[in-house]
């Protein structure tokens, strides 16, 4: 299976929400990250066929999705950022309802619901009202609903936002397991989510892909530019001016503050080179706006 974005872009008047994107995706996990307003949700909606591009097209196995018409939606599962559950439905009722929306018979929809509840570790809560579910359980249920027709492509807009570490870990394990024979395309603000399951990452800045590649390729972009230094008082306050750098983190230690920073110029005297991480890429590009380390 091949999913291709070919010169895909979207503008609202003079504002470019997404500049031309051309790339090919095959089964695996693809993470999209950037600050608020970078164009992530626009890209998600274009990918889901909910927005018409200003230019370019999307192809699935070499065929323009416009030729598929309504059939395209049989190939995708989409979870928008603002999705919610029906609080007075049970988990089983909720998934059965989505099965019926997808055109399954009542019997087939019930069978699909039972299988999805098992797959997403919700069988024990199948008869409980969804209003009693934890945040992680609701997110798993919503992704299960997106999986009702066993789509080839799963599009998820910030699926782990607001979850505690245990719930997020459970959900990430599920997403990784789903990617064996399908494309999982998701956006996030949580850098460690990308480090854990993404095969390829796209850093989006003002509608343009600033950095892309495997985790190793993305991190390699900062090779030789990340340092740590133990600083005190005034030296810490003047760091960004003197080193023309981007401060990534500051941690108090005996004798001062251990500062991790990125610079394209000369490091401060006494600095030590550090192995770059994906978090460093984000801070170098965006200055930390909207990032969650997790």
Short mmCIF file of C-alpha atoms in Angstrom, two decimals:
data_model
loop_
_atom_site.label_atom_id
_atom_site.label_comp_id
_atom_site.label_asym_id
_atom_site.label_seq_id
_atom_site.Cartn_x
_atom_site.Cartn_y
_atom_site.Cartn_z
CA UNK A 1 0.00 0.00 0.00
CA UNK A 2 1.21 3.50 -0.85
CA UNK A 3 -0.34 6.78 0.29
CA UNK A 4 1.08 9.75 -1.58
CA UNK A 5 0.83 13.49 -0.96
CA UNK A 6 1.71 15.19 -4.25
CA UNK A 7 2.23 18.97 -4.14
CA UNK A 8 -0.46 19.12 -1.44
CA UNK A 9 -1.14 22.60 -0.07
CA UNK A 10 -3.90 24.61 1.55
CA UNK A 11 -4.36 28.39 1.76
CA UNK A 12 -6.99 30.58 3.36
CA UNK A 13 -6.81 33.79 1.36
CA UNK A 14 -3.24 35.04 1.71
CA UNK A 15 -2.50 32.72 4.61
CA UNK A 16 -0.69 29.48 3.76
CA UNK A 17 -1.84 26.83 6.22
CA UNK A 18 0.12 24.10 4.44
CA UNK A 19 2.83 24.69 1.85
CA UNK A 20 3.28 22.15 -0.96
CA UNK A 21 4.07 18.73 0.48
CA UNK A 22 5.24 15.80 -1.62
CA UNK A 23 6.02 12.48 0.06
CA UNK A 24 5.11 8.80 0.04
CA UNK A 25 3.95 6.79 3.06
CA UNK A 26 3.80 3.00 3.39
CA UNK A 27 2.70 0.95 6.44
CA UNK A 28 4.29 2.24 9.63
CA UNK A 29 3.93 5.00 12.24
CA UNK A 30 4.40 8.62 11.16
CA UNK A 31 4.48 11.43 13.70
CA UNK A 32 3.66 15.05 12.95
CA UNK A 33 4.82 17.66 15.47
CA UNK A 34 4.85 21.44 15.69
CA UNK A 35 3.51 24.34 17.80
CA UNK A 36 -0.11 25.43 17.72
CA UNK A 37 -0.94 27.02 14.39
CA UNK A 38 1.79 25.14 12.51
CA UNK A 39 -0.76 23.46 10.22
CA UNK A 40 -1.02 20.02 11.80
CA UNK A 41 -4.81 19.83 11.99
CA UNK A 42 -5.13 21.24 8.48
CA UNK A 43 -2.91 18.45 7.18
CA UNK A 44 -4.94 15.89 9.14
CA UNK A 45 -8.22 17.13 7.66
CA UNK A 46 -6.81 17.17 4.14
CA UNK A 47 -5.55 13.62 4.63
CA UNK A 48 -8.98 12.55 5.86
CA UNK A 49 -10.69 14.08 2.82
CA UNK A 50 -12.55 16.65 4.93
CA UNK A 51 -10.87 19.67 3.32
CA UNK A 52 -10.24 20.33 -0.35
CA UNK A 53 -6.64 21.25 -1.12
CA UNK A 54 -5.84 24.56 -2.76
CA UNK A 55 -3.45 22.66 -5.01
CA UNK A 56 -2.00 19.18 -5.30
CA UNK A 57 -3.63 15.86 -4.62
CA UNK A 58 -3.63 12.71 -2.50
CA UNK A 59 -3.23 9.30 -4.10
CA UNK A 60 -3.93 5.89 -2.63
CA UNK A 61 -2.15 3.10 -4.49
CA UNK A 62 -1.63 5.42 -7.45
CA UNK A 63 -5.24 6.55 -7.68
CA UNK A 64 -6.46 10.06 -6.85
CA UNK A 65 -8.72 9.88 -3.82
CA UNK A 66 -11.26 12.03 -5.66
CA UNK A 67 -11.83 9.07 -7.95
CA UNK A 68 -12.69 6.90 -4.94
CA UNK A 69 -15.40 9.36 -3.89
CA UNK A 70 -17.23 7.97 -0.82
CA UNK A 71 -15.28 4.71 -1.08
CA UNK A 72 -12.18 6.55 0.19
CA UNK A 73 -13.71 6.69 3.66
CA UNK A 74 -13.74 2.89 3.77
CA UNK A 75 -9.94 2.99 3.67
CA UNK A 76 -9.42 5.47 6.52
CA UNK A 77 -10.20 5.82 10.19
CA UNK A 78 -10.09 9.37 11.55
CA UNK A 79 -10.02 10.65 15.11
CA UNK A 80 -10.16 14.47 15.32
CA UNK A 81 -8.72 16.30 18.30
CA UNK A 82 -12.15 17.36 19.61
CA UNK A 83 -13.85 13.94 19.40
CA UNK A 84 -16.01 12.79 22.28
CA UNK A 85 -18.07 9.78 23.32
CA UNK A 86 -21.82 9.54 23.94
CA UNK A 87 -21.90 9.45 27.76
CA UNK A 88 -25.06 7.35 28.13
CA UNK A 89 -23.96 4.63 25.70
CA UNK A 90 -22.13 1.60 26.96
CA UNK A 91 -18.83 0.79 25.29
CA UNK A 92 -20.48 -2.04 23.36
CA UNK A 93 -23.36 0.18 22.23
CA UNK A 94 -20.98 2.92 21.13
CA UNK A 95 -18.93 0.61 18.89
CA UNK A 96 -22.02 -1.16 17.57
CA UNK A 97 -23.44 2.23 16.61
CA UNK A 98 -20.27 3.07 14.68
CA UNK A 99 -20.39 -0.29 12.98
CA UNK A 100 -23.90 0.46 11.75
CA UNK A 101 -22.73 3.88 10.51
CA UNK A 102 -20.06 2.07 8.52
CA UNK A 103 -22.75 -0.01 6.83
CA UNK A 104 -22.42 -3.25 8.79
CA UNK A 105 -25.48 -5.33 9.58
CA UNK A 106 -26.59 -5.27 13.21
CA UNK A 107 -25.17 -8.75 13.79
CA UNK A 108 -21.86 -7.88 12.12
CA UNK A 109 -21.65 -4.58 14.01
CA UNK A 110 -22.10 -6.35 17.35
CA UNK A 111 -19.44 -8.89 16.42
CA UNK A 112 -17.07 -6.13 15.35
CA UNK A 113 -17.72 -4.27 18.61
CA UNK A 114 -16.89 -7.36 20.67
CA UNK A 115 -13.66 -7.93 18.75
CA UNK A 116 -12.57 -4.30 19.09
CA UNK A 117 -13.35 -4.20 22.80
CA UNK A 118 -11.11 -7.24 23.24
CA UNK A 119 -8.34 -5.79 21.07
CA UNK A 120 -8.36 -2.48 22.93
CA UNK A 121 -8.53 -4.09 26.39
CA UNK A 122 -12.03 -2.80 27.14
CA UNK A 123 -14.00 -6.06 27.34
CA UNK A 124 -14.40 -5.76 31.11
CA UNK A 125 -15.99 -2.32 30.62
CA UNK A 126 -18.19 -3.27 27.65
CA UNK A 127 -21.45 -2.88 29.60
CA UNK A 128 -20.43 0.24 31.51
CA UNK A 129 -21.62 3.70 30.47
CA UNK A 130 -18.83 5.59 28.73
CA UNK A 131 -19.27 8.50 31.16
CA UNK A 132 -17.64 6.26 33.79
CA UNK A 133 -14.54 5.64 31.65
CA UNK A 134 -11.17 7.18 32.44
CA UNK A 135 -9.55 9.49 29.90
CA UNK A 136 -7.35 6.70 28.58
CA UNK A 137 -10.30 4.34 28.23
CA UNK A 138 -12.26 6.95 26.28
CA UNK A 139 -9.33 7.51 23.92
CA UNK A 140 -8.98 3.77 23.36
CA UNK A 141 -12.70 3.54 22.67
CA UNK A 142 -12.53 6.39 20.16
CA UNK A 143 -9.61 4.81 18.33
CA UNK A 144 -11.49 1.50 18.36
CA UNK A 145 -14.41 3.33 16.71
CA UNK A 146 -12.03 4.67 14.06
CA UNK A 147 -10.90 1.07 13.49
CA UNK A 148 -14.45 -0.23 12.96
CA UNK A 149 -14.02 -0.94 9.24
CA UNK A 150 -10.42 -2.16 9.71
CA UNK A 151 -9.07 0.77 7.66
CA UNK A 152 -5.76 0.79 5.80
CA UNK A 153 -4.95 4.25 7.20
CA UNK A 154 -5.48 5.55 10.73
CA UNK A 155 -5.39 9.36 11.12
CA UNK A 156 -5.19 10.60 14.71
CA UNK A 157 -5.04 14.23 15.83
CA UNK A 158 -3.28 14.39 19.22
CA UNK A 159 -4.66 11.08 20.57
CA UNK A 160 -2.61 11.06 23.81
CA UNK A 161 -3.23 14.64 24.98
CA UNK A 162 -4.26 14.86 28.63
CA UNK A 163 -3.53 11.23 29.48
CA UNK A 164 -1.48 10.16 32.48
CA UNK A 165 1.78 8.26 31.80
CA UNK A 166 0.28 4.79 32.29
CA UNK A 167 -2.72 5.45 30.02
CA UNK A 168 -0.48 7.03 27.41
CA UNK A 169 1.87 4.04 27.49
CA UNK A 170 -1.04 1.63 26.98
CA UNK A 171 -2.34 3.65 24.04
CA UNK A 172 1.09 3.94 22.41
CA UNK A 173 1.55 0.17 22.64
CA UNK A 174 -1.77 -0.28 20.84
CA UNK A 175 -0.87 2.21 18.11
CA UNK A 176 2.42 0.46 17.53
CA UNK A 177 0.69 -2.91 17.25
CA UNK A 178 -1.79 -1.50 14.71
CA UNK A 179 0.93 -0.29 12.34
CA UNK A 180 2.12 -3.66 11.07
CA UNK A 181 -0.12 -3.68 7.99
CA UNK A 182 -1.46 -0.13 7.94
CA UNK A 183 -0.38 3.50 8.04
CA UNK A 184 -0.75 5.29 11.38
CA UNK A 185 -0.49 9.06 10.79
CA UNK A 186 -0.79 11.12 13.95
CA UNK A 187 0.00 14.53 15.36
CA UNK A 188 1.25 15.23 18.86
CA UNK A 189 2.87 17.78 21.14
CA UNK A 190 4.51 15.07 23.23
CA UNK A 191 8.06 14.47 22.06
CA UNK A 192 8.57 11.20 23.91
CA UNK A 193 5.60 9.69 22.08
CA UNK A 194 7.53 10.17 18.85
CA UNK A 195 10.72 8.72 20.32
CA UNK A 196 8.85 5.64 21.40
CA UNK A 197 6.83 4.55 18.36
CA UNK A 198 7.38 6.76 15.29
CA UNK A 199 9.19 5.30 12.28
CA UNK A 200 9.42 8.73 10.69
CA UNK A 201 8.78 12.26 11.99
CA UNK A 202 7.77 15.54 10.37
CA UNK A 203 8.46 18.84 12.16
CA UNK A 204 5.97 21.38 10.82
CA UNK A 205 6.67 25.13 11.07
CA UNK A 206 4.25 27.72 9.69
CA UNK A 207 2.83 25.19 7.26
CA UNK A 208 6.18 23.93 6.01
CA UNK A 209 8.11 20.77 6.81
CA UNK A 210 11.24 22.08 8.55
CA UNK A 211 12.81 18.70 9.38
CA UNK A 212 11.81 15.19 8.40
CA UNK A 213 13.20 11.69 8.50
CA UNK A 214 13.74 8.78 10.82
CA UNK A 215 14.48 9.60 14.46
CA UNK A 216 18.19 9.19 13.76
CA UNK A 217 18.03 11.42 10.67
CA UNK A 218 16.08 14.14 12.48
CA UNK A 219 18.49 14.18 15.41
CA UNK A 220 21.52 14.16 13.10
CA UNK A 221 20.47 17.62 11.89
CA UNK A 222 21.80 19.01 15.22
CA UNK A 223 25.02 17.02 15.32
CA UNK A 224 27.76 19.10 16.88
CA UNK A 225 25.47 21.90 18.05
CA UNK A 226 24.19 20.78 21.47
CA UNK A 227 26.16 21.54 24.63
CA UNK A 228 25.89 21.58 28.40
CA UNK A 229 27.49 24.13 30.72
CA UNK A 230 27.48 24.77 34.47
CA UNK A 231 26.63 28.45 34.93
CA UNK A 232 25.82 30.86 37.73
CA UNK A 233 23.74 34.03 38.12
CA UNK A 234 24.71 36.67 35.57
CA UNK A 235 26.36 34.19 33.19
CA UNK A 236 23.10 32.26 33.01
CA UNK A 237 21.11 35.45 32.40
CA UNK A 238 23.44 36.48 29.54
CA UNK A 239 23.74 33.02 27.99
CA UNK A 240 21.43 33.46 25.01
CA UNK A 241 22.98 36.82 24.09
CA UNK A 242 26.62 35.77 24.44
CA UNK A 243 26.37 32.36 22.77
CA UNK A 244 23.61 33.23 20.27
CA UNK A 245 21.95 30.05 21.41
CA UNK A 246 18.63 28.45 22.22
CA UNK A 247 18.33 27.27 25.83
CA UNK A 248 16.77 23.81 25.96
CA UNK A 249 16.73 23.08 29.69
CA UNK A 250 18.06 24.39 33.00
CA UNK A 251 18.55 22.21 36.08
CA UNK A 252 19.76 23.41 39.46
CA UNK A 253 22.88 21.65 40.75
CA UNK A 254 25.48 22.28 43.43
CA UNK A 255 27.59 25.19 42.25
CA UNK A 256 25.08 26.63 39.79
CA UNK A 257 22.71 25.62 37.02
CA UNK A 258 23.39 22.90 34.46
CA UNK A 259 22.23 24.39 31.16
CA UNK A 260 21.61 22.42 27.98
CA UNK A 261 21.62 24.59 24.88
CA UNK A 262 21.90 24.60 21.10
CA UNK A 263 24.02 26.97 19.06
CA UNK A 264 25.20 27.23 15.47
CA UNK A 265 28.14 29.37 16.60
CA UNK A 266 30.95 28.99 19.10
CA UNK A 267 29.99 27.43 22.45
CA UNK A 268 30.74 29.17 25.71
CA UNK A 269 34.09 28.38 27.36
CA UNK A 270 33.81 25.34 29.61
CA UNK A 271 30.89 23.84 27.66
CA UNK A 272 30.77 20.15 26.91
CA UNK A 273 29.29 18.63 23.73
CA UNK A 274 26.09 16.63 24.31
CA UNK A 275 24.45 13.87 22.30
CA UNK A 276 21.44 15.49 20.56
CA UNK A 277 17.92 14.24 21.25
CA UNK A 278 14.59 14.71 19.50
CA UNK A 279 13.61 17.26 22.14
CA UNK A 280 16.62 19.34 21.10
CA UNK A 281 15.39 19.43 17.50
CA UNK A 282 12.07 20.87 18.66
CA UNK A 283 13.66 23.58 20.79
CA UNK A 284 16.18 24.49 18.10
CA UNK A 285 13.33 24.96 15.60
CA UNK A 286 10.59 26.48 17.75
CA UNK A 287 12.17 27.70 20.94
CA UNK A 288 10.00 25.27 22.88
CA UNK A 289 6.66 26.85 21.94
CA UNK A 290 3.90 24.35 22.66
CA UNK A 291 6.21 21.42 23.40
CA UNK A 292 5.54 18.76 25.99
CA UNK A 293 8.47 16.57 26.86
CA UNK A 294 6.08 14.03 28.39
#
